[in-house]
Short mmCIF file of N, CA and C in Angstrom, two decimals:
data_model
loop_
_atom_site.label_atom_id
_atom_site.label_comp_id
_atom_site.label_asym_id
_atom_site.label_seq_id
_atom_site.Cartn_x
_atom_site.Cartn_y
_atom_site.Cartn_z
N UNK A 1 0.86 -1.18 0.00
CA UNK A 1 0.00 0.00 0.00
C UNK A 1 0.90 1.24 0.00
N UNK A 2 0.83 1.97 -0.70
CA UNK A 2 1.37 3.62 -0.98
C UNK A 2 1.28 4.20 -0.10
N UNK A 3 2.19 5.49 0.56
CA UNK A 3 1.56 6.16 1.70
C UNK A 3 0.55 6.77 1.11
N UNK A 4 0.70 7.63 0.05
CA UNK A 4 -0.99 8.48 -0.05
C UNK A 4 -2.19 7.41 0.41
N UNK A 5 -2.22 6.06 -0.21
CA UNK A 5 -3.54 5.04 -0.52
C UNK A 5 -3.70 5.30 1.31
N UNK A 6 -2.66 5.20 2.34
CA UNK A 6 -2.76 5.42 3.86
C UNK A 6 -2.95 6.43 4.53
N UNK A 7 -2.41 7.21 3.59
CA UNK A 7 -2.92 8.93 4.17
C UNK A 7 -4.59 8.82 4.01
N UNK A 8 -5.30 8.13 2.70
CA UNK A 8 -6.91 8.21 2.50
C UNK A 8 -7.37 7.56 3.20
N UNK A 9 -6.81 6.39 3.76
CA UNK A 9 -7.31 5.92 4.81
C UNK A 9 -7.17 6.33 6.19
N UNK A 10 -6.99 6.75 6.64
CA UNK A 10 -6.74 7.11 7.82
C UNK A 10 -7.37 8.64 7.67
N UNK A 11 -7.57 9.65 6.84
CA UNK A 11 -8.14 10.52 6.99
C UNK A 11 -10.15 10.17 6.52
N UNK A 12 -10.02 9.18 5.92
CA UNK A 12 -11.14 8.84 5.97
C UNK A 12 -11.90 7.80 7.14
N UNK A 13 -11.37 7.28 7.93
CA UNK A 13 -11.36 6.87 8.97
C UNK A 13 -11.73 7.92 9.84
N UNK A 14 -11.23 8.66 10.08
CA UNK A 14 -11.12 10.11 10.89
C UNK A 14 -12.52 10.80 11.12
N UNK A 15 -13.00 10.63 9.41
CA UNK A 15 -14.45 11.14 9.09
C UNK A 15 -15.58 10.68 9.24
N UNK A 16 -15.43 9.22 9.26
CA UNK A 16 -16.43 8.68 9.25
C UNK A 16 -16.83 7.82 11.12
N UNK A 17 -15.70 7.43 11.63
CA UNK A 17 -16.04 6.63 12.79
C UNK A 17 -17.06 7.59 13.18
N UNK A 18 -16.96 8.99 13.73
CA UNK A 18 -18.03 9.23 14.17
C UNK A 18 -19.48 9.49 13.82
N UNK A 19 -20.09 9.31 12.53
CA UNK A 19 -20.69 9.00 12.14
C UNK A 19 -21.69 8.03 12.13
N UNK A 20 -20.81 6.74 12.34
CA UNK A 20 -21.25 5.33 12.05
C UNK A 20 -21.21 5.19 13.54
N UNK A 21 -22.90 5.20 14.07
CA UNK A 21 -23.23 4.91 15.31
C UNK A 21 -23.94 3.25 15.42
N UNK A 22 -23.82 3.57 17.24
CA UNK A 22 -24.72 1.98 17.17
C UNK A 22 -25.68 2.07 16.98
N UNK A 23 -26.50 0.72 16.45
CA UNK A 23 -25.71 -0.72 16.42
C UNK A 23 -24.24 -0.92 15.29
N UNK A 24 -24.42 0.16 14.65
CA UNK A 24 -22.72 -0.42 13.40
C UNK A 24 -21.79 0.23 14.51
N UNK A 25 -20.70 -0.75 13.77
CA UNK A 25 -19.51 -0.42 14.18
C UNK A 25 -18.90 -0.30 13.34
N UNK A 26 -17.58 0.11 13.07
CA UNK A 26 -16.15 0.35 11.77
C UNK A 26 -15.66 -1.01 12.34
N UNK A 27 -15.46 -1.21 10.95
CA UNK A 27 -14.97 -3.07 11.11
C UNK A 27 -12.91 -2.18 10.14
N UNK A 28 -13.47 -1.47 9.08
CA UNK A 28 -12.45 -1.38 8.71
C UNK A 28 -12.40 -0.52 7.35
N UNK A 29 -11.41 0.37 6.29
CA UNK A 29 -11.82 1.02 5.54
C UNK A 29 -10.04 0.75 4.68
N UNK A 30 -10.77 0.51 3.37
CA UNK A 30 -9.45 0.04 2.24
C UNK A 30 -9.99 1.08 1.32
N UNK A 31 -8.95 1.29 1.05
CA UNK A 31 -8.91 2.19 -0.45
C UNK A 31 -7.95 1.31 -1.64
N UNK A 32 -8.10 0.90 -2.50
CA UNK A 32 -7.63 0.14 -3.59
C UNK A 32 -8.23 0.12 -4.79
N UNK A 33 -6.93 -0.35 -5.85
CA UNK A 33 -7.17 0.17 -7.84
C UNK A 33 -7.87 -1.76 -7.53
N UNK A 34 -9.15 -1.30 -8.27
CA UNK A 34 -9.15 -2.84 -9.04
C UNK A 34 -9.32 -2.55 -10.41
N UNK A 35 -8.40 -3.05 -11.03
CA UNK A 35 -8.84 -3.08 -12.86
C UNK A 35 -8.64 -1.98 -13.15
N UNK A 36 -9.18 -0.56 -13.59
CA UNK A 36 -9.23 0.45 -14.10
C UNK A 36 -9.53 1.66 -12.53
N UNK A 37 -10.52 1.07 -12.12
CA UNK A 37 -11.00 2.11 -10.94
C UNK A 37 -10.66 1.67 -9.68
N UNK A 38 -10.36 2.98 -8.79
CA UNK A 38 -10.50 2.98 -7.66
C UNK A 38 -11.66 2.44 -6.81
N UNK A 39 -11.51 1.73 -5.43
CA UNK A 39 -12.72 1.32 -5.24
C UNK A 39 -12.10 2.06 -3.43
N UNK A 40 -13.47 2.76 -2.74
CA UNK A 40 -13.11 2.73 -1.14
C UNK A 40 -14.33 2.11 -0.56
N UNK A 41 -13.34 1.24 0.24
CA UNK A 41 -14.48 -0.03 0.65
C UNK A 41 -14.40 0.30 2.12
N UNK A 42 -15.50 0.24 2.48
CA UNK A 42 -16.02 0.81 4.33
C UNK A 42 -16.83 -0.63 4.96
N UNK A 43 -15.98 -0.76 6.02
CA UNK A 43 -16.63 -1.84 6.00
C UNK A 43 -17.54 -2.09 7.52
N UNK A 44 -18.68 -2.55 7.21
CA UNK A 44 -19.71 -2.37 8.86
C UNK A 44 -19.78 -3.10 9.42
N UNK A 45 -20.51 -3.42 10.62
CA UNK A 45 -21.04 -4.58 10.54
C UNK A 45 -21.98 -4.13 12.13
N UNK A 46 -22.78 -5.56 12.24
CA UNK A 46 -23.64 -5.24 14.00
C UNK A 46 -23.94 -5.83 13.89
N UNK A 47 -23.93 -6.53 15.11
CA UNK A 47 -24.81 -7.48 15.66
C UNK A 47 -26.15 -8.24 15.10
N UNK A 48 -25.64 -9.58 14.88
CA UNK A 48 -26.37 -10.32 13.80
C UNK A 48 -26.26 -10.23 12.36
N UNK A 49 -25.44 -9.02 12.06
CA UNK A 49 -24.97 -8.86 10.73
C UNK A 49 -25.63 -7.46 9.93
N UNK A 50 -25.01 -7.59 8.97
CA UNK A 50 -25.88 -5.83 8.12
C UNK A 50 -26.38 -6.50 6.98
N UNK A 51 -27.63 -5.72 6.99
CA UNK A 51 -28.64 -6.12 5.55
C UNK A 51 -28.38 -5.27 4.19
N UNK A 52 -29.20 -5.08 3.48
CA UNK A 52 -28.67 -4.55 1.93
C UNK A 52 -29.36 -3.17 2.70
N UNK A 53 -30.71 -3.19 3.45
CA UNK A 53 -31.17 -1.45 3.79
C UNK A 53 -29.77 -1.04 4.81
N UNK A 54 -29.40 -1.62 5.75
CA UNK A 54 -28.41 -1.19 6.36
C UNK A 54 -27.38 -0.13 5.63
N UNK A 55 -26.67 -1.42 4.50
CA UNK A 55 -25.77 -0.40 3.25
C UNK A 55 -26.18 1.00 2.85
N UNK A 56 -27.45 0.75 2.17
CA UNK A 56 -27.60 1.68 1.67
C UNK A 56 -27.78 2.84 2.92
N UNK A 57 -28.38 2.31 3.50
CA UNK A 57 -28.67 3.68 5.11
C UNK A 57 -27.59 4.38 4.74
N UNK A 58 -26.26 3.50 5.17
CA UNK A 58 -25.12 3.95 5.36
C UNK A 58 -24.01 4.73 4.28
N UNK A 59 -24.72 4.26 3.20
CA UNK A 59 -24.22 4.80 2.09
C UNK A 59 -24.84 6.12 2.01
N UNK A 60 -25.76 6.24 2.21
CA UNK A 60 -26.57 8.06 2.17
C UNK A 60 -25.62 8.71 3.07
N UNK A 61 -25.39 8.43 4.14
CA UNK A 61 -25.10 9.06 5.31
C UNK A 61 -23.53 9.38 5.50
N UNK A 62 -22.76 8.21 4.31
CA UNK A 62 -21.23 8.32 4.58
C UNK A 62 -20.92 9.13 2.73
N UNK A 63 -21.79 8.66 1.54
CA UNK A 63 -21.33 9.45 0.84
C UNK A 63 -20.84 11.01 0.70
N UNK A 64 -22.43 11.98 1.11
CA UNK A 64 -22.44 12.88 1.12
C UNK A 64 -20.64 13.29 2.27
N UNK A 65 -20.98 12.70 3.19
CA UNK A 65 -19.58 13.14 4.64
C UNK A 65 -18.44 13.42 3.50
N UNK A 66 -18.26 12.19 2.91
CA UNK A 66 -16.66 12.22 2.03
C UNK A 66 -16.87 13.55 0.94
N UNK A 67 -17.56 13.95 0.62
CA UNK A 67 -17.73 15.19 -0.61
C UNK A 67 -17.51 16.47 0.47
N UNK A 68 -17.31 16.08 1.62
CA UNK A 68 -17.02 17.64 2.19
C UNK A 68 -15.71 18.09 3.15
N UNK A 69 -14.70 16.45 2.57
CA UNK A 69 -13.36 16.59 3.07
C UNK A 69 -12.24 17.76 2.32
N UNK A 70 -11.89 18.30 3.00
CA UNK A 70 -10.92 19.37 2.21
C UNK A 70 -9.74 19.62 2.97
N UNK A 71 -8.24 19.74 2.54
CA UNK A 71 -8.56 19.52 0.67
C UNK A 71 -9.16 17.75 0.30
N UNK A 72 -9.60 17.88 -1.02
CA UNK A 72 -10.03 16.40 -1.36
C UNK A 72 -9.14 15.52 -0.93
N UNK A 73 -8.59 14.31 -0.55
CA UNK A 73 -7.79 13.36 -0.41
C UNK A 73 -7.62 12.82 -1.62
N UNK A 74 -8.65 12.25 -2.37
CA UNK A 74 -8.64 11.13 -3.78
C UNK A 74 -8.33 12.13 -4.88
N UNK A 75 -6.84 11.67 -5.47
CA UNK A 75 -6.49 11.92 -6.57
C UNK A 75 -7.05 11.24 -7.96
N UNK A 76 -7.87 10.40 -7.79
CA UNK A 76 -8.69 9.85 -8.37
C UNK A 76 -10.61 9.44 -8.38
N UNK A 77 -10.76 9.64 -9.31
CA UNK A 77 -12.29 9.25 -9.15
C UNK A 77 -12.34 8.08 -8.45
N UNK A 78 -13.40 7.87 -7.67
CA UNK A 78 -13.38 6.05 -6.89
C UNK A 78 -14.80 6.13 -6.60
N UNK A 79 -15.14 4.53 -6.38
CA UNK A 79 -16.70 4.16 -6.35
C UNK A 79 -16.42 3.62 -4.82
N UNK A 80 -17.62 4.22 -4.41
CA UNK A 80 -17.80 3.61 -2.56
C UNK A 80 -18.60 2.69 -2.21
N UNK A 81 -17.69 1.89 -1.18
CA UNK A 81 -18.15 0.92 -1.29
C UNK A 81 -18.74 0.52 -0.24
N UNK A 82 -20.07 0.33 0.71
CA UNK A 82 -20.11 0.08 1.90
C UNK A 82 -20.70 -1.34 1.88
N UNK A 83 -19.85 -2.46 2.73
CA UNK A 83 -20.47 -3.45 3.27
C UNK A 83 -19.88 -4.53 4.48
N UNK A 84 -20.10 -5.41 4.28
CA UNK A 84 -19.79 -6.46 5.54
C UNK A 84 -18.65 -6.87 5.39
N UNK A 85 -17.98 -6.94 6.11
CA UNK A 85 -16.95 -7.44 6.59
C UNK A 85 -16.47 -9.02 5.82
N UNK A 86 -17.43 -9.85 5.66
CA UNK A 86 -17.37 -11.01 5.18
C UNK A 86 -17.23 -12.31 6.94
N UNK A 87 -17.06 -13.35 6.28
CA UNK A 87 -16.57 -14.25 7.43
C UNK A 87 -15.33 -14.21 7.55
N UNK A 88 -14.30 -13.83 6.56
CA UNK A 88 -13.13 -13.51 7.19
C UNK A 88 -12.43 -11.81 7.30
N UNK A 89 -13.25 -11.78 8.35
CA UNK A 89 -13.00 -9.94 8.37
C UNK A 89 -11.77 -9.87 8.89
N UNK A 90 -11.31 -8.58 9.16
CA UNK A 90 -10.11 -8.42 9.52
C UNK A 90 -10.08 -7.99 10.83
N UNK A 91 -9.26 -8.54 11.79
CA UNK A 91 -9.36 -8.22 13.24
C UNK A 91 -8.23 -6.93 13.58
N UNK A 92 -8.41 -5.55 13.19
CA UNK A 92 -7.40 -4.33 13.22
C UNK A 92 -7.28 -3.91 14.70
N UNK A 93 -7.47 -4.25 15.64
CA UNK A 93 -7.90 -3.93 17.09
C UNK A 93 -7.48 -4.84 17.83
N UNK A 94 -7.20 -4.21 18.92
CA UNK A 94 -6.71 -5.35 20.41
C UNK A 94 -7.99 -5.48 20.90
N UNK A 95 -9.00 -4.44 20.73
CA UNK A 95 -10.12 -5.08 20.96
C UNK A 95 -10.57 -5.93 20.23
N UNK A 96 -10.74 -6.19 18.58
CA UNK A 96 -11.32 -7.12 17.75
C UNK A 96 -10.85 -8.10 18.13
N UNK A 97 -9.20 -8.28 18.39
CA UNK A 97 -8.71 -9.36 18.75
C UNK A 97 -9.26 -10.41 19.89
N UNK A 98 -9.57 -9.62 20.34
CA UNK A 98 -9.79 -9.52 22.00
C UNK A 98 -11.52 -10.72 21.90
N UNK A 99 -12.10 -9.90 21.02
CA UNK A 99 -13.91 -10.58 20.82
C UNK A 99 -13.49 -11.89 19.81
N UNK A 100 -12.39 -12.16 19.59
CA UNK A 100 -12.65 -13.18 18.85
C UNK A 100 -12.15 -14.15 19.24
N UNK A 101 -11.16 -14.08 20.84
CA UNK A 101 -11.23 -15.83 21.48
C UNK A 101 -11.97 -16.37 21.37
N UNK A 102 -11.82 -17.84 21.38
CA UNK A 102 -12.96 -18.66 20.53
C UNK A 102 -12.82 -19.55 19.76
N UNK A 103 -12.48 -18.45 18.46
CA UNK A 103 -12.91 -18.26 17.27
C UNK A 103 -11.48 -18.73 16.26
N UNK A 104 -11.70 -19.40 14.96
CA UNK A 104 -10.91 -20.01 13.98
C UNK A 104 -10.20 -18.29 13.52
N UNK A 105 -8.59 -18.16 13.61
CA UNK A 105 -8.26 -16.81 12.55
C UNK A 105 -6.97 -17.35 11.94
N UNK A 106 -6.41 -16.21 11.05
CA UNK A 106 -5.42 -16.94 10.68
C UNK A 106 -4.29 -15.29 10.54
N UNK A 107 -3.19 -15.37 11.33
CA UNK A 107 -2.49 -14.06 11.62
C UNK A 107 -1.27 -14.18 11.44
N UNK A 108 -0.97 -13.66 10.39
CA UNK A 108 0.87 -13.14 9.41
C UNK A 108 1.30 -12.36 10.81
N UNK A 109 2.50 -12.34 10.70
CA UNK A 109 3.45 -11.82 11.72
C UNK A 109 4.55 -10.97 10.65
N UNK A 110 5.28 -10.05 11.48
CA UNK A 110 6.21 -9.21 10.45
C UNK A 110 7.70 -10.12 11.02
N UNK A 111 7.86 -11.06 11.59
CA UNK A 111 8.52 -12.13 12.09
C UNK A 111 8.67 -13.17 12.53
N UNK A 112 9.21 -14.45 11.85
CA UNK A 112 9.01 -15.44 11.71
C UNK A 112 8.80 -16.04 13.67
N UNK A 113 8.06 -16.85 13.50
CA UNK A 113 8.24 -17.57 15.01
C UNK A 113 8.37 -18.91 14.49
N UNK A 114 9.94 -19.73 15.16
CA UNK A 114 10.15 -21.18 14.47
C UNK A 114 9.91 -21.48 13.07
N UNK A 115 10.38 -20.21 12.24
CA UNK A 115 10.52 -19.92 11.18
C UNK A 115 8.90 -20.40 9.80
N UNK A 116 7.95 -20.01 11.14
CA UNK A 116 6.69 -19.73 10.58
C UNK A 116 6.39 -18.70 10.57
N UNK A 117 5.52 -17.84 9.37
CA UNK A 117 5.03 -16.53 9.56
C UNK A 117 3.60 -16.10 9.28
N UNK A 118 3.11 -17.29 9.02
CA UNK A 118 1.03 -17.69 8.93
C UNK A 118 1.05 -18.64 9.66
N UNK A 119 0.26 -17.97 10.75
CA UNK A 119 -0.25 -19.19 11.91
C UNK A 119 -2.29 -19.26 11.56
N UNK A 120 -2.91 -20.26 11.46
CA UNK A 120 -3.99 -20.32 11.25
C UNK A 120 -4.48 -21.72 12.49
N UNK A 121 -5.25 -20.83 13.17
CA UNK A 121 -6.41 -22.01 14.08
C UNK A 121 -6.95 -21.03 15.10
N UNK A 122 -6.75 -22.19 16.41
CA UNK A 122 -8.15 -21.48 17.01
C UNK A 122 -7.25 -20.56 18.16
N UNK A 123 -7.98 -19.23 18.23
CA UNK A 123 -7.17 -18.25 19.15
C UNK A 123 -7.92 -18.56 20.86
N UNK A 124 -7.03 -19.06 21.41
CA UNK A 124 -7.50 -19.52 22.89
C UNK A 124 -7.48 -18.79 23.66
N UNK A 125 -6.43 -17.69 23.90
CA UNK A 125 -6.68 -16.76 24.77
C UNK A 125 -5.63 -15.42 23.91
N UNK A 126 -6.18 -14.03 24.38
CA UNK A 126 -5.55 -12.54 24.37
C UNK A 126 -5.40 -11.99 25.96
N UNK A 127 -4.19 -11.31 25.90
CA UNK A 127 -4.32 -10.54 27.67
C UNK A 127 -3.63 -9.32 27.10
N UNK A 128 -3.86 -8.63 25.69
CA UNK A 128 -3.81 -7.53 25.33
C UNK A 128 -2.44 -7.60 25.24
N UNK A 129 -1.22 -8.74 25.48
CA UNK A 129 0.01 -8.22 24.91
C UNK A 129 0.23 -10.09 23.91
N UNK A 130 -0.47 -10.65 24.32
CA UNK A 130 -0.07 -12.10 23.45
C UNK A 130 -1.05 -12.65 23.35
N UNK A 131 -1.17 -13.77 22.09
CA UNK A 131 -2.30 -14.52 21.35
C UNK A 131 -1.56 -15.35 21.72
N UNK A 132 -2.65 -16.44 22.18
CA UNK A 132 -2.41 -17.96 22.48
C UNK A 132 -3.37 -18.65 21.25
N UNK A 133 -2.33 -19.26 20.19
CA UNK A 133 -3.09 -20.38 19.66
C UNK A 133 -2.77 -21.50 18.95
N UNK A 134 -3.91 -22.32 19.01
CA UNK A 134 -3.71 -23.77 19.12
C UNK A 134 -4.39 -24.04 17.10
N UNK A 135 -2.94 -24.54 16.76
CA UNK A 135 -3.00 -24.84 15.58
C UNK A 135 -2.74 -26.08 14.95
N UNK A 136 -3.10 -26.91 13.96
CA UNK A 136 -1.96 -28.05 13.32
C UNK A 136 -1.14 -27.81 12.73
N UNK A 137 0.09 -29.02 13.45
CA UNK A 137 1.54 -28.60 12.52
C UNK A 137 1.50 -29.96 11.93
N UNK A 138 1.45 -30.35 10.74
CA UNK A 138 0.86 -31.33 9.82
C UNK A 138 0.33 -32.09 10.74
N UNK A 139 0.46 -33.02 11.39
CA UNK A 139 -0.53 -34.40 12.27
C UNK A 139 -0.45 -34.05 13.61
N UNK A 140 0.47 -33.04 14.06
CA UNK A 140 0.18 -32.60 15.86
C UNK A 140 -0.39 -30.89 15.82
N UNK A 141 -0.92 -31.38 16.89
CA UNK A 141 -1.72 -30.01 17.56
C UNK A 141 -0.69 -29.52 18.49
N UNK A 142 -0.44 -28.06 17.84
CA UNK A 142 1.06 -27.25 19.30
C UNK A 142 -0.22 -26.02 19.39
N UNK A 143 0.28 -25.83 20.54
CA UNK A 143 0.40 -24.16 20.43
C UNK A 143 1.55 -23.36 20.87
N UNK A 144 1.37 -21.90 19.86
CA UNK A 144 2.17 -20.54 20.05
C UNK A 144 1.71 -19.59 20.77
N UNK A 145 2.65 -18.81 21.27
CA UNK A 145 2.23 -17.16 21.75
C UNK A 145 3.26 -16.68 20.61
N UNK A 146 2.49 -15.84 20.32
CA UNK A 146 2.10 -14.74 19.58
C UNK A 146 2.41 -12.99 20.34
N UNK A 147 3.62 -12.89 20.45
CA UNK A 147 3.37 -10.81 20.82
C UNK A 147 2.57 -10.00 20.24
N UNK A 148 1.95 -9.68 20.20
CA UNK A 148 0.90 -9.02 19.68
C UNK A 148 1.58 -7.43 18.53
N UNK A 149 2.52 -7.50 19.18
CA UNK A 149 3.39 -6.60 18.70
C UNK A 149 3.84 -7.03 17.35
N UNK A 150 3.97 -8.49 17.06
CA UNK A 150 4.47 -9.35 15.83
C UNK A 150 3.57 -9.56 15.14
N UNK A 151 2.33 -8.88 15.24
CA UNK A 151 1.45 -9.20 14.82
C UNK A 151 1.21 -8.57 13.05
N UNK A 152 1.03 -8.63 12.10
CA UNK A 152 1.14 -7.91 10.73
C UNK A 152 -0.09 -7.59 10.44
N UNK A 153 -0.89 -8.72 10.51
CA UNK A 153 -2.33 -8.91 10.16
C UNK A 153 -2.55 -10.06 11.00
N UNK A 154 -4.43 -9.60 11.34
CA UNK A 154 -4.92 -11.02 11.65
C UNK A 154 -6.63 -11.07 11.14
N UNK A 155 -7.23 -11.85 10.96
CA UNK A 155 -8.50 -12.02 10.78
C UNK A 155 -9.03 -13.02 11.10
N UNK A 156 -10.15 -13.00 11.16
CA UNK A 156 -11.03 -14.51 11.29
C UNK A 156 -10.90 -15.12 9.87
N UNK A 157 -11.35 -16.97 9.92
CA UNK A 157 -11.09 -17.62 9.06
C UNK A 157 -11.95 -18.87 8.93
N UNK A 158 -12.21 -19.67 7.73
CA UNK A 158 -13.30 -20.36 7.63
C UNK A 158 -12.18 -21.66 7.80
N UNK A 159 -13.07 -22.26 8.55
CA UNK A 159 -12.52 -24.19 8.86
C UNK A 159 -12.39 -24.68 7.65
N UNK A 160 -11.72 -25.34 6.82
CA UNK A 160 -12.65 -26.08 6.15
C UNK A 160 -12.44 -27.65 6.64
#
């Protein structure tokens, strides 16, 4: 990602969290070229999930916001995008992290641990400085801690 593509995010972030009240929450906001066009994707979500009226709610309410950032951020035309998160959303938060003990994710590190750097299974415990989780290493079940600090990315993830 470019710094400008991070400068739009983060100033669009800026604009919108307060906006997007409960029940939504900011799950997360990408700005990216697909194909020819820009796309900025906002992403929601609440409890039990967001419907197609939800989007659009939210699309009335977050388009107009972005037409009155100045100076403009987008050096380019871009189509907005508001929706769900998916099943493998992205966990950007020590809090997200935090709601998804439990739960199947799968989290890149910016450093190898035992010269792994995608750990995928189930996250057993967070205490806001390390992830405990219990994964397969081809036919045994280990688990890692995780610094949270090493953390690159993490998201939730589908079993199969």
């Amino acid at each position: 990602m470019t710094i400008a593509n991070h400068n739009i995010i983060d100033i669009v972030t800026e604009h919108v969290t307060p906006v997007i009240e409960a029940p939504y929450q900011l799950v997360d906001v990408e700005y990216e070229k697909m194909g020819s066009d820009y796309v900025l994707s906002i992403l929601v979500d609440k409890e039990g999930g967001i419907t197609i009226e939800d989007t659009a709610q939210l699309t009335e309410l977050i388009s107009p916001l972005l037409d009155t950032i100045k100076p403009d951020p987008f050096p380019e035309q871009y189509m907005l995008e508001v929706s769900s998160p998916g099943l493998e959303r992205p966990l950007k938060t020590a809090e997200s992290i935090q709601k998804a003990v439990g739960a199947y994710v799968n989290v890149s590190l910016y450093k190898a641990i035992d010269k792994v750097k995608v750990f995928q299974g189930d996250l057993l415990a967070f205490d806001g400085e390390t992830l405990t989780i219990s994964y397969l290493d081809k036919t045994r079940q280990k688990t890692v801690q995780i610094p949270y600090q090493a953390v690159a990315k993490a998201r939730l993830a589908v079993k199969l």
